[in-house]
mmCIF file of C-alpha atoms and ligand atoms in Angstrom:
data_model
loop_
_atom_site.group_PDB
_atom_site.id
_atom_site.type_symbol
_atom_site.label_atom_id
_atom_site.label_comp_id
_atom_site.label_asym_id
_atom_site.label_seq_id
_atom_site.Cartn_x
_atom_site.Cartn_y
_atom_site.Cartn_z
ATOM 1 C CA UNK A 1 9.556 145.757 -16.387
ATOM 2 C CA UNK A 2 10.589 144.498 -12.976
ATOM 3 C CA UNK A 3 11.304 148.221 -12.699
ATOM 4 C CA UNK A 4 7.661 149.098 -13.527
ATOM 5 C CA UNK A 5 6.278 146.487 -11.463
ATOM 6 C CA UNK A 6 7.755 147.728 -8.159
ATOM 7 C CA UNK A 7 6.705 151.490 -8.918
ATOM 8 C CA UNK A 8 3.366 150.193 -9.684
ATOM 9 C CA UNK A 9 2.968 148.600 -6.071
ATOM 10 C CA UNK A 10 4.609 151.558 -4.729
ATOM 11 C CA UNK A 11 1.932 153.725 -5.947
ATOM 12 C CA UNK A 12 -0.638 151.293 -5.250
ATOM 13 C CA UNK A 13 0.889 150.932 -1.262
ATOM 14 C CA UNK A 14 0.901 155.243 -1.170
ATOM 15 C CA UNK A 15 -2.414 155.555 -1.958
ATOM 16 C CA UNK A 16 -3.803 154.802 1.726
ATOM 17 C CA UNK A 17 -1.817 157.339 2.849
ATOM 18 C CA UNK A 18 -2.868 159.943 0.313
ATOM 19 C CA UNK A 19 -6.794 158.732 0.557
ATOM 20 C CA UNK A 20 -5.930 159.415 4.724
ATOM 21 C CA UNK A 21 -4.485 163.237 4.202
ATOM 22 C CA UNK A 22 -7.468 163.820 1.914
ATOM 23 C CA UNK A 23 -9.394 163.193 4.806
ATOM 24 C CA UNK A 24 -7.727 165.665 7.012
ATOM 25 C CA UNK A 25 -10.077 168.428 8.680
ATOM 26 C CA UNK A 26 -9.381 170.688 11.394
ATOM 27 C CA UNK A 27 -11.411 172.957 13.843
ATOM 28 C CA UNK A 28 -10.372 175.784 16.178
ATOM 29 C CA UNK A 29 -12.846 178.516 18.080
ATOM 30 C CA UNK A 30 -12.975 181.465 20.762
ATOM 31 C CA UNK A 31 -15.725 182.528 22.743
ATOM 32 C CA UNK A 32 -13.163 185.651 23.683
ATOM 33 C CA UNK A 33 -9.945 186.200 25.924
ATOM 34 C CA UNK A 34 -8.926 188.311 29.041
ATOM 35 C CA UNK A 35 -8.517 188.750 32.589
ATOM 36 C CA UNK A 36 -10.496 185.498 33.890
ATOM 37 C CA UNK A 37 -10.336 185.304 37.728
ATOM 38 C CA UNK A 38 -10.239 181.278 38.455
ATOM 39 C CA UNK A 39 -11.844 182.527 41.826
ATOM 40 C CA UNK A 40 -15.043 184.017 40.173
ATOM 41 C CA UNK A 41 -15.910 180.526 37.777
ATOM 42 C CA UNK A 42 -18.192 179.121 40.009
ATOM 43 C CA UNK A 43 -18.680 175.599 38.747
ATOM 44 C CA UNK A 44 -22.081 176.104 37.178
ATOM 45 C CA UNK A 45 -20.381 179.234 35.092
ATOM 46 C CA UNK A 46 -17.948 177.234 34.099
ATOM 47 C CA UNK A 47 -19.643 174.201 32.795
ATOM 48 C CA UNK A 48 -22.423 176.730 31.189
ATOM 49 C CA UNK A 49 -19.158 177.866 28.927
ATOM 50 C CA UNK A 50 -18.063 174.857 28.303
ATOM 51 C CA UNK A 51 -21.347 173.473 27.592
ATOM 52 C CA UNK A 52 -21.552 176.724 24.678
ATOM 53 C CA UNK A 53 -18.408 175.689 23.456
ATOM 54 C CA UNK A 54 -19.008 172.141 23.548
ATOM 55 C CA UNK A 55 -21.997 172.582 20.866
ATOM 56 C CA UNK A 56 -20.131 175.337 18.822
ATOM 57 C CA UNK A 57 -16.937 172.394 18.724
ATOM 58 C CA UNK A 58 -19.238 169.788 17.728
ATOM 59 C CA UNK A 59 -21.543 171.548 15.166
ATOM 60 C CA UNK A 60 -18.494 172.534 13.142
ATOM 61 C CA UNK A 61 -16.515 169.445 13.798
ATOM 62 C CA UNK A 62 -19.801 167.305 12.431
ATOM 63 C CA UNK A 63 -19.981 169.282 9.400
ATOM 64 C CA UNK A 64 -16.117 169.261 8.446
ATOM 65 C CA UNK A 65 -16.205 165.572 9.309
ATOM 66 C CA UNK A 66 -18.818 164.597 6.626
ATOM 67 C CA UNK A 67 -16.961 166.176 4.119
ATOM 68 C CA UNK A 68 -18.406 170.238 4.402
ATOM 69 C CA UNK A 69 -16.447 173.167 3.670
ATOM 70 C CA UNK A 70 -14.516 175.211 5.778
ATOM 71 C CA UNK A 71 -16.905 178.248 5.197
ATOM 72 C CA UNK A 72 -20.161 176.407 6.366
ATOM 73 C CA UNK A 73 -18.049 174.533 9.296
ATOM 74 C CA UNK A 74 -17.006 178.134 10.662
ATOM 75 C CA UNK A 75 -20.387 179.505 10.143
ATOM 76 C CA UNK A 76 -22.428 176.768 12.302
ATOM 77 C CA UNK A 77 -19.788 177.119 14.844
ATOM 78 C CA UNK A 78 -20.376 181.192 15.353
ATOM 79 C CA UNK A 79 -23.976 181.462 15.070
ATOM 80 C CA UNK A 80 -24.154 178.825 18.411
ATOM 81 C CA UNK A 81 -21.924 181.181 19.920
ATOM 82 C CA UNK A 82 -23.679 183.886 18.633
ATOM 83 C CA UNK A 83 -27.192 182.995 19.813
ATOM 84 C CA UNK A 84 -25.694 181.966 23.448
ATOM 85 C CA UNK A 85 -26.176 184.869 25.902
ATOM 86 C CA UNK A 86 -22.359 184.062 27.573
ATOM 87 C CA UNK A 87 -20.579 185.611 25.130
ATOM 88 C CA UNK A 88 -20.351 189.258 23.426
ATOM 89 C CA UNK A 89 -21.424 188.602 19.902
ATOM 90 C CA UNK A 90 -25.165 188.148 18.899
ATOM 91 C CA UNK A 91 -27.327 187.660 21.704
ATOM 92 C CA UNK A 92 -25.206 188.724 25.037
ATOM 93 C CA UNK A 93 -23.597 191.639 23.363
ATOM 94 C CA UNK A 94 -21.893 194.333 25.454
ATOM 95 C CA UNK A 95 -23.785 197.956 25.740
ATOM 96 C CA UNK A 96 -22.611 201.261 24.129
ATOM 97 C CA UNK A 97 -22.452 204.384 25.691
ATOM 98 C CA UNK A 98 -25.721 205.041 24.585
ATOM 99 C CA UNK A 99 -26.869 201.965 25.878
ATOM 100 C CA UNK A 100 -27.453 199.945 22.250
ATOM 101 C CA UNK A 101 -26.007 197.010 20.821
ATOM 102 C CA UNK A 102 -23.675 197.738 17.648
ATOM 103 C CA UNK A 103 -22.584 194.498 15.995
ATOM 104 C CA UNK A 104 -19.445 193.653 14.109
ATOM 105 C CA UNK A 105 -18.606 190.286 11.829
ATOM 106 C CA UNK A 106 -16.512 189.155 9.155
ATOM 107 C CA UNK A 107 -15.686 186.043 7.200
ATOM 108 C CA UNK A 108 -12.796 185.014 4.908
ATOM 109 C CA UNK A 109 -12.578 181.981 2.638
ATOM 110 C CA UNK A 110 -8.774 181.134 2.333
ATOM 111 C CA UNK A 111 -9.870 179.559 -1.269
ATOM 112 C CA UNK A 112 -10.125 182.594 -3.108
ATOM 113 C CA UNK A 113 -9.623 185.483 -0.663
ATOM 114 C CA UNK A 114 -13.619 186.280 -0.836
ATOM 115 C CA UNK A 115 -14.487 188.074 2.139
ATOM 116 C CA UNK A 116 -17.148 189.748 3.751
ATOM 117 C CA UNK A 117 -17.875 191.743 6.755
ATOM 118 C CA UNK A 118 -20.300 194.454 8.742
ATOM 119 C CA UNK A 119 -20.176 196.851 11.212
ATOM 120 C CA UNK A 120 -22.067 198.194 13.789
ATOM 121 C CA UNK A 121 -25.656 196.766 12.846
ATOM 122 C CA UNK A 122 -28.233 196.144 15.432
ATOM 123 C CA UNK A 123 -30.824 194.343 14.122
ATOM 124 C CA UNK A 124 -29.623 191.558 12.502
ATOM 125 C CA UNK A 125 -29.696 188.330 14.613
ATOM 126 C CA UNK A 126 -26.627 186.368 13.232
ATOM 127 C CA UNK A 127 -24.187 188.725 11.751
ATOM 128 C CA UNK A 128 -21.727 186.050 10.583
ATOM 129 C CA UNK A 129 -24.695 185.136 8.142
ATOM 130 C CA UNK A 130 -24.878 188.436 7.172
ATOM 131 C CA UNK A 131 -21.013 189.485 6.485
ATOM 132 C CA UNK A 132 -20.829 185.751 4.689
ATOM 133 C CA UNK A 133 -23.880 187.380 2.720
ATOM 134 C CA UNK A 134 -22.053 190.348 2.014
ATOM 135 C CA UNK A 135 -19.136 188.180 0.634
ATOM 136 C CA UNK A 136 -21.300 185.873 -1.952
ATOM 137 C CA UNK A 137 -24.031 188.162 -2.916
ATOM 138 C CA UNK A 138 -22.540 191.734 -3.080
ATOM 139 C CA UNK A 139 -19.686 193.187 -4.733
ATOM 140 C CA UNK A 140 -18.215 194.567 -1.721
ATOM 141 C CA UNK A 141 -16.434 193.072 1.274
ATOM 142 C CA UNK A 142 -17.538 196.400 3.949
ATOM 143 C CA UNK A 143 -21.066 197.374 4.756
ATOM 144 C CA UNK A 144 -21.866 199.449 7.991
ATOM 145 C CA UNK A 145 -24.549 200.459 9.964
ATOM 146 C CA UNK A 146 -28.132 201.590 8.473
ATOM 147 C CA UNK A 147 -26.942 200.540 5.160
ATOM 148 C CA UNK A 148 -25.623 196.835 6.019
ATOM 149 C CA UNK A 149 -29.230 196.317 7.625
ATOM 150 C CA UNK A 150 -30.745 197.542 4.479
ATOM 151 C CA UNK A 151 -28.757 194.971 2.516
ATOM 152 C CA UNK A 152 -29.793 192.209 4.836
ATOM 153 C CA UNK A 153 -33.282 193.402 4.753
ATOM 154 C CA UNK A 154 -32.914 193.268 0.519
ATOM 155 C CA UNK A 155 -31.319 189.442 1.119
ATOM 156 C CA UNK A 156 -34.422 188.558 2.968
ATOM 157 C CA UNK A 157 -32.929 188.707 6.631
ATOM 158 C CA UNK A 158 -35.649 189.373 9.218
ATOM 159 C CA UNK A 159 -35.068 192.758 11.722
ATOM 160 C CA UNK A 160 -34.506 191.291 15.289
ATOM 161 C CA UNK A 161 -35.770 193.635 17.864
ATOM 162 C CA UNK A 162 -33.419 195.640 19.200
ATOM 163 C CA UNK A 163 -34.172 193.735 22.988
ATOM 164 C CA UNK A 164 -33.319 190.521 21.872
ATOM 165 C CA UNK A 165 -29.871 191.713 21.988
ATOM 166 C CA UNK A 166 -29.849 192.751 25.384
ATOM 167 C CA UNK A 167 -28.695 191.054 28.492
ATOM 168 C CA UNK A 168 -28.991 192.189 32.287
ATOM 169 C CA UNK A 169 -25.089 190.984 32.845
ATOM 170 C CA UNK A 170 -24.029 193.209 29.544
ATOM 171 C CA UNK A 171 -26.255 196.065 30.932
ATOM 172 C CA UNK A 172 -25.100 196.216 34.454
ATOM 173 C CA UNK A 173 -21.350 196.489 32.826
ATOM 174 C CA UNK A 174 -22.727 199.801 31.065
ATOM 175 C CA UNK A 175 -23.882 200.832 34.386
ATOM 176 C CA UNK A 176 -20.515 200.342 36.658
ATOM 177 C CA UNK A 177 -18.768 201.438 33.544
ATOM 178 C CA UNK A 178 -20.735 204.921 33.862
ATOM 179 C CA UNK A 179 -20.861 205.498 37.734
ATOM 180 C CA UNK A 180 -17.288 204.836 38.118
ATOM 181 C CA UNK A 181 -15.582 206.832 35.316
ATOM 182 C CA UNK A 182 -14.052 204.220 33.771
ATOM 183 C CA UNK A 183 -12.656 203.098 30.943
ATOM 184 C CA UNK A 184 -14.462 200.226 28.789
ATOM 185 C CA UNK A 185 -11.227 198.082 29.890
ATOM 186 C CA UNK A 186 -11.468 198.562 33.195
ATOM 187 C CA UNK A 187 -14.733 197.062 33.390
ATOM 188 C CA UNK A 188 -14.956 194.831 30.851
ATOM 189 C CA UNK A 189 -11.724 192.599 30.363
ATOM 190 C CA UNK A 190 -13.599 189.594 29.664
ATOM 191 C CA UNK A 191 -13.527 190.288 26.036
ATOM 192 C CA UNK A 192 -16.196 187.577 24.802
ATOM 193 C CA UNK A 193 -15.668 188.397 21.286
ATOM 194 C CA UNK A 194 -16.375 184.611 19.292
ATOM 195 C CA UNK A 195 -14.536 183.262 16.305
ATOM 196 C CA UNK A 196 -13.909 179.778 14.560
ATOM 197 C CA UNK A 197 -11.240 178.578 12.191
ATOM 198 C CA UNK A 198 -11.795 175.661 9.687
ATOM 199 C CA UNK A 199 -9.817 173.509 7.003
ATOM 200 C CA UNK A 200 -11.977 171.289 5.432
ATOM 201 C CA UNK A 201 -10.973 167.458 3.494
ATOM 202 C CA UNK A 202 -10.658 169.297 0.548
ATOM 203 C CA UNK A 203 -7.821 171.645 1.971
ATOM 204 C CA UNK A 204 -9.615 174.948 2.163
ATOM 205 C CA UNK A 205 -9.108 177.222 5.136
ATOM 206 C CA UNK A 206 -11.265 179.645 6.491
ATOM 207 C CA UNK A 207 -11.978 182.216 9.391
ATOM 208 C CA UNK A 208 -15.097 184.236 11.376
ATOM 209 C CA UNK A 209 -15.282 186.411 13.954
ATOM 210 C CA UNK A 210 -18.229 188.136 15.545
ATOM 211 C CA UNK A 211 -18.428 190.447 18.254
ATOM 212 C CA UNK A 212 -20.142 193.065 19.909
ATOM 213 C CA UNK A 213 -16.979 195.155 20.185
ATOM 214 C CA UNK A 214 -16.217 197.177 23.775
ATOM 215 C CA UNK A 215 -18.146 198.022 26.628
ATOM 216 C CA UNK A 216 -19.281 201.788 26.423
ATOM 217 C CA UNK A 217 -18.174 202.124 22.925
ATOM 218 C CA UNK A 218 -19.037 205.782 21.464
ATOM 219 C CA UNK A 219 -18.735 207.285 18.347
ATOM 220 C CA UNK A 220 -19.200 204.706 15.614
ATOM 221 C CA UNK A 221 -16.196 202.537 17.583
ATOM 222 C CA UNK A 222 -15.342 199.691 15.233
ATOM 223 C CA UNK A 223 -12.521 197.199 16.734
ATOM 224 C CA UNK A 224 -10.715 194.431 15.099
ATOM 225 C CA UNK A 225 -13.103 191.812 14.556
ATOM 226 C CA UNK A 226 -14.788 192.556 11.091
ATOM 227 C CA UNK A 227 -11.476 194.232 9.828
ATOM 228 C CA UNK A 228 -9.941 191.576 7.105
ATOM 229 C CA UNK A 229 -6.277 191.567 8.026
ATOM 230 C CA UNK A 230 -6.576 192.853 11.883
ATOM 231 C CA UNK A 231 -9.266 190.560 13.275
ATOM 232 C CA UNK A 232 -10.186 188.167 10.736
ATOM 233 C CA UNK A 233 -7.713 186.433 7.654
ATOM 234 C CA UNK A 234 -7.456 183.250 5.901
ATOM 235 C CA UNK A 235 -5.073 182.099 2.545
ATOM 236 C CA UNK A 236 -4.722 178.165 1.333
ATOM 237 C CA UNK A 237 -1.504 178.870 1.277
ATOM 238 C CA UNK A 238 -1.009 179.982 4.779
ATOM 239 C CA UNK A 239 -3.556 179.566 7.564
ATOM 240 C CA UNK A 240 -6.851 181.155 9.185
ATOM 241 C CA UNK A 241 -6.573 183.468 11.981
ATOM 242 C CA UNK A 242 -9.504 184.833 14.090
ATOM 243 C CA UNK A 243 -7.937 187.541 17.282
ATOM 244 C CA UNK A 244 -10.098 188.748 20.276
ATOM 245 C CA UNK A 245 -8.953 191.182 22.180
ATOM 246 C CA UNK A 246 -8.241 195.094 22.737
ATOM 247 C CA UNK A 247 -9.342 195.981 19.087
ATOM 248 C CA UNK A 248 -6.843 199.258 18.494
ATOM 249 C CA UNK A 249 -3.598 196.996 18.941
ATOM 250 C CA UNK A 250 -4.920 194.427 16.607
ATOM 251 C CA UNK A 251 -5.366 196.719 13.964
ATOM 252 C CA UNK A 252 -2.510 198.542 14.430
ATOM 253 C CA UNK A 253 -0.262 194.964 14.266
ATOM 254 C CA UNK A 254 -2.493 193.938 11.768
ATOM 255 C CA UNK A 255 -2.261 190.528 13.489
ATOM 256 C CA UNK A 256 -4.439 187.979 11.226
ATOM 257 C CA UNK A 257 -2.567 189.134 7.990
ATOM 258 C CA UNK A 258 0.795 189.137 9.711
ATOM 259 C CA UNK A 259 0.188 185.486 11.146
ATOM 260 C CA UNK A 260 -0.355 184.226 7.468
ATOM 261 C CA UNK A 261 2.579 186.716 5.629
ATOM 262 C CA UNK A 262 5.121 185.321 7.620
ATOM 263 C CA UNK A 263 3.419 181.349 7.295
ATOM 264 C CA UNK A 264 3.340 182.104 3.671
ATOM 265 C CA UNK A 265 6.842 183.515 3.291
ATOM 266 C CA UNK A 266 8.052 180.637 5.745
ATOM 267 C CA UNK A 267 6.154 177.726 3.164
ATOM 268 C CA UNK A 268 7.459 178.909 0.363
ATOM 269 C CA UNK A 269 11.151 179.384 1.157
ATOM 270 C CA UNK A 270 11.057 175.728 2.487
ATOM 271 C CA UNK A 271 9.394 175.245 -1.167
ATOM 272 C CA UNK A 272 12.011 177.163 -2.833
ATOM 273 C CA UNK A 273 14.400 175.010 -1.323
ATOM 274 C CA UNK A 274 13.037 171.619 -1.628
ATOM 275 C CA UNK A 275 14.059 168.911 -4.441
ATOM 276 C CA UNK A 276 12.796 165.296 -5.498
ATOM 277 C CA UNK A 277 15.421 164.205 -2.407
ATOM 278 C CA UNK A 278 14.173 166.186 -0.065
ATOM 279 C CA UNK A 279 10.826 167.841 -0.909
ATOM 280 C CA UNK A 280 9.376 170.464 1.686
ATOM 281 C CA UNK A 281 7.374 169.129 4.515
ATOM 282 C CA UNK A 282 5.649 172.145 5.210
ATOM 283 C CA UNK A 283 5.692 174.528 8.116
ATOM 284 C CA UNK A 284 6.063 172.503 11.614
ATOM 285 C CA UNK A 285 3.580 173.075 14.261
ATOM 286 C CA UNK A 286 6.551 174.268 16.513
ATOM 287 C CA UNK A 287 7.104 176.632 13.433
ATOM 288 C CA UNK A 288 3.385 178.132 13.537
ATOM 289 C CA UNK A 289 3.400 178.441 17.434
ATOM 290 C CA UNK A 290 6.532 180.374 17.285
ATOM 291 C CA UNK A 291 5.342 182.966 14.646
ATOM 292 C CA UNK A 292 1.654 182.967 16.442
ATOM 293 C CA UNK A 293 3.680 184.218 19.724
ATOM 294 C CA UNK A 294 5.796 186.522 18.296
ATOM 295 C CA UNK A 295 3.046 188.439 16.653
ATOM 296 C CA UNK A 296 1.063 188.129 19.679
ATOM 297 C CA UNK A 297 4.001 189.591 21.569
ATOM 298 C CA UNK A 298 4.021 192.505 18.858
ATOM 299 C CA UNK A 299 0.367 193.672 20.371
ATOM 300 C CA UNK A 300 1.688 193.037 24.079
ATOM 301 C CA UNK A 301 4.845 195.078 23.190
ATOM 302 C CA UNK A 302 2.656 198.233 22.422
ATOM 303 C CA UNK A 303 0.489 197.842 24.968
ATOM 304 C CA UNK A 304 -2.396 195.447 24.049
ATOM 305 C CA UNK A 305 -3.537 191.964 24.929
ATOM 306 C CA UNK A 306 -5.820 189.437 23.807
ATOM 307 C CA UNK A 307 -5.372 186.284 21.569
ATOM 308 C CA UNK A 308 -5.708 184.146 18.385
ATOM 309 C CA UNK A 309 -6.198 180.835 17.039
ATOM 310 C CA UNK A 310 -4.528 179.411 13.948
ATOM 311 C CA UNK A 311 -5.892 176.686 11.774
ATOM 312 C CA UNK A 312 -2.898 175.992 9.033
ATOM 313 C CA UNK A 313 -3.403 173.670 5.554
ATOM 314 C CA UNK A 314 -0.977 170.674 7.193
ATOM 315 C CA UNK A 315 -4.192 170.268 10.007
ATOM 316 C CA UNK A 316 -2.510 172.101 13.048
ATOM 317 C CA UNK A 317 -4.824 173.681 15.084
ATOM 318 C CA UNK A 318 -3.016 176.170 17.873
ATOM 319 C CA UNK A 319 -3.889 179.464 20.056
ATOM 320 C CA UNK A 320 -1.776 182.389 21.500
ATOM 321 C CA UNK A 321 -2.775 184.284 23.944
ATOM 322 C CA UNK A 322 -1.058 186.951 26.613
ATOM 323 C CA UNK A 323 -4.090 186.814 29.142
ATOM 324 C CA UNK A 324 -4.876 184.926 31.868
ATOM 325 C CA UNK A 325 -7.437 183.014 29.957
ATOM 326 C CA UNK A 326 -9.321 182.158 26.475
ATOM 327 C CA UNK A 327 -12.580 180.946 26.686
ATOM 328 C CA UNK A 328 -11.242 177.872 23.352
ATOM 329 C CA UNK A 329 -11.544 174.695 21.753
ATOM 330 C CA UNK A 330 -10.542 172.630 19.028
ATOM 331 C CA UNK A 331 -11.731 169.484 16.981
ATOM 332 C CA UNK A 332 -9.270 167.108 14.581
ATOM 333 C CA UNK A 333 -9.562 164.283 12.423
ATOM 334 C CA UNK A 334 -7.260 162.742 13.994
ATOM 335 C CA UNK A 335 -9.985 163.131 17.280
ATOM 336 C CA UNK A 336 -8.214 166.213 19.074
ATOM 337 C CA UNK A 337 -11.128 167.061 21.331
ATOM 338 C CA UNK A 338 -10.991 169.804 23.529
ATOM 339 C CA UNK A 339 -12.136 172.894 25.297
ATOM 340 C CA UNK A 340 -10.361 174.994 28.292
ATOM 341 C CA UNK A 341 -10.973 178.398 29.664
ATOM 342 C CA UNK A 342 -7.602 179.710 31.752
ATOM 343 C CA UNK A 343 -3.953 179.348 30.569
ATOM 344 C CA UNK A 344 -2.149 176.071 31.125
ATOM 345 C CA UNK A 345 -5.344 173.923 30.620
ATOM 346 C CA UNK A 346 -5.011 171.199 27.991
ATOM 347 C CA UNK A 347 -2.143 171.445 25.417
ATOM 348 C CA UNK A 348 -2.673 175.360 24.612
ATOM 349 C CA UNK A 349 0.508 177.374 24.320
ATOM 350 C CA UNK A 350 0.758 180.862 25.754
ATOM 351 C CA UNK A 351 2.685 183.968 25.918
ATOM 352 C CA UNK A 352 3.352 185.348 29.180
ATOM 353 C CA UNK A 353 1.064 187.805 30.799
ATOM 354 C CA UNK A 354 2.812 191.889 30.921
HETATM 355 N N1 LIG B 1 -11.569 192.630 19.582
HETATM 356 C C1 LIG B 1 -12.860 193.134 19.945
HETATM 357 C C2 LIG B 1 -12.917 194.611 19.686
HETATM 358 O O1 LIG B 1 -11.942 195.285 19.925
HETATM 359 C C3 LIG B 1 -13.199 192.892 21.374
HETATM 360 C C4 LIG B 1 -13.021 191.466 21.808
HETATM 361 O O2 LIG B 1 -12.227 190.732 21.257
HETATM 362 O O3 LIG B 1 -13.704 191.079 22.751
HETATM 363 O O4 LIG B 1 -13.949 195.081 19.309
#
């Protein structure tokens, strides 16, 4: 009895705690990483950016906060960033060689795996809406070009003029791009490609990420972004991952999946090997940052750059990146607030530039 009595109140004392990690939400996003020269971020630039990412933070946060899913917290958070003229997704979208805008999105829920995601459409004003449309109203996960914006036309999306894309910044990039010769990366290593990674109180995880791909892009180019796996991933039993950067390398590493295989594989051998006395406290932060980095230094190895952030199911909320900067942010329960543009600022971790 006496026994019964004490387990009783010890139940009764846990449940606090339990109530508290119920309440557990997490927020991470990218407006896009690369060669940022301090020197050229006049003050106004900067607090424009921040400003974008400010809104994109706080729409998501406010959402995940009242008790919204991952999924709809990742969604509001890209279609600010999509609609803002700053960065290269939506609105603000770098130029083709043939001087359009192609868009690319995709969207995972870590839930059930759903996913969804389109490339190359140009008339469709939020494409995270669309690729999130793809993955609850279609039985595929991978529509492209004419045919994507004929599904979104079927799902009762309205065709954005092809100018509302375009952006005199974006254009002029097309234009030095052209008279010099060069390569899409030599003009154009600001790689404003937006994402956003979410767990929501109810332990879901999910990632987005929306982009307008590379400068001068030709023949039906499709990067990383909308590619589940290279770009875009999320798993429960892992953690979301959303990459910007030189779109070839990412696929190649397969960087969002290979984040989350080695998370998984690392949560369940400290499962494997927990008991009643000692039962598995999940992957560390330390743990995450470490694998994060090492895949990051996997694309830097063969010759790419860029970088990621990770959302994981214990609440950590982390990037990696091997460039000088990340346009970021990130949003906790536990009232993490913040938003930084070059390496070193606030607590982000980062690999080394090559
Ligand atoms: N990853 C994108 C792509 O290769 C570009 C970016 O991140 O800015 O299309």
């Amino acid at each position: 009895m006496k026994n019964l009595l004490a387990l009783a109140a010890l139940v009764l004392m846990s449940q606090p705690a339990v109530a508290e990690d119920a309440a557990k939400w997490s927020l991470a996003i990218h407006g896009g990483a690369g060669t940022l020269d301090p020197a050229q971020m006049t003050p106004e630039k900067r607090a424009a950016y921040e400003a974008d990412l400010q809104a994109a933070l706080d729409a998501g946060a406010q959402i995940l906060a009242a008790g919204g899913s991952a999924v709809d917290a990742v969604k509001a958070a890209i279609v600010i960033l999509e609609d803002s003229p700053l960065f290269n997704a939506g609105r603000g979208a770098v130029f083709t060689w043939d001087g359009t805008n192609e868009l690319d999105a995709a969207i995972m829920d870590g839930r059930d795996r759903s996913a969804g995601a389109v490339a190359g459409v140009k008339t469709v004003k939020n494409p995270i809406l669309l690729a999130d449309t793809v993955r609850t109203q279609s039985e595929h996960v991978f529509l492209i070009g004419t045919g994507a914006e004929e599904f979104a036309v079927s799902k009762g999306f309205a065709v954005t003029p092809p100018e509302y894309f375009a952006t005199p910044a974006r254009r002029e990039a097309l234009e030095r791009l052209k008279a010099k010769q060069l390569s899409a990366l030599d003009v154009d290593h600001k790689f404003g490609t937006v994402g956003a990674v979410a767990l929501d109180t109810k332990g879901n995880l999910a990632a987005g990420t929306s982009t307008g791909g590379m400068t001068g892009k030709r023949w039906g180019r499709v990067g990383d972004a909308p590619v589940i796996g290279a770009g875009t991933y999320a798993d429960n039993r892992a953690c979301a991952v959303s990459a910007t950067g030189w779109g070839e390398y990412f696929i190649r590493v397969g960087v969002a999946h290979e984040i989350c295989a080695r998370l998984r594989a690392a949560a369940e051998a400290k499962l494997a090997l927990a008991d009643e006395r000692t039962p598995s406290t999940g992957v560390a932060a330390a743990e995450v940052q470490y694998v994060a980095d090492a895949v990051m230094a996997e694309v830097a190895s063969l010759g790419g750059d860029g970088g990621v952030i990770v959302v994981t199911p214990a609440g950590d909320a982390l990037f990696s990146f091997n460039t000088t900067g990340m346009y970021r942010g990130r949003a906790t329960s536990t009232g993490l607030r913040e938003v930084a543009i070059f390496g070193g600022e606030a607590k982000a971790s980062h690999t080394p530039d090559h």
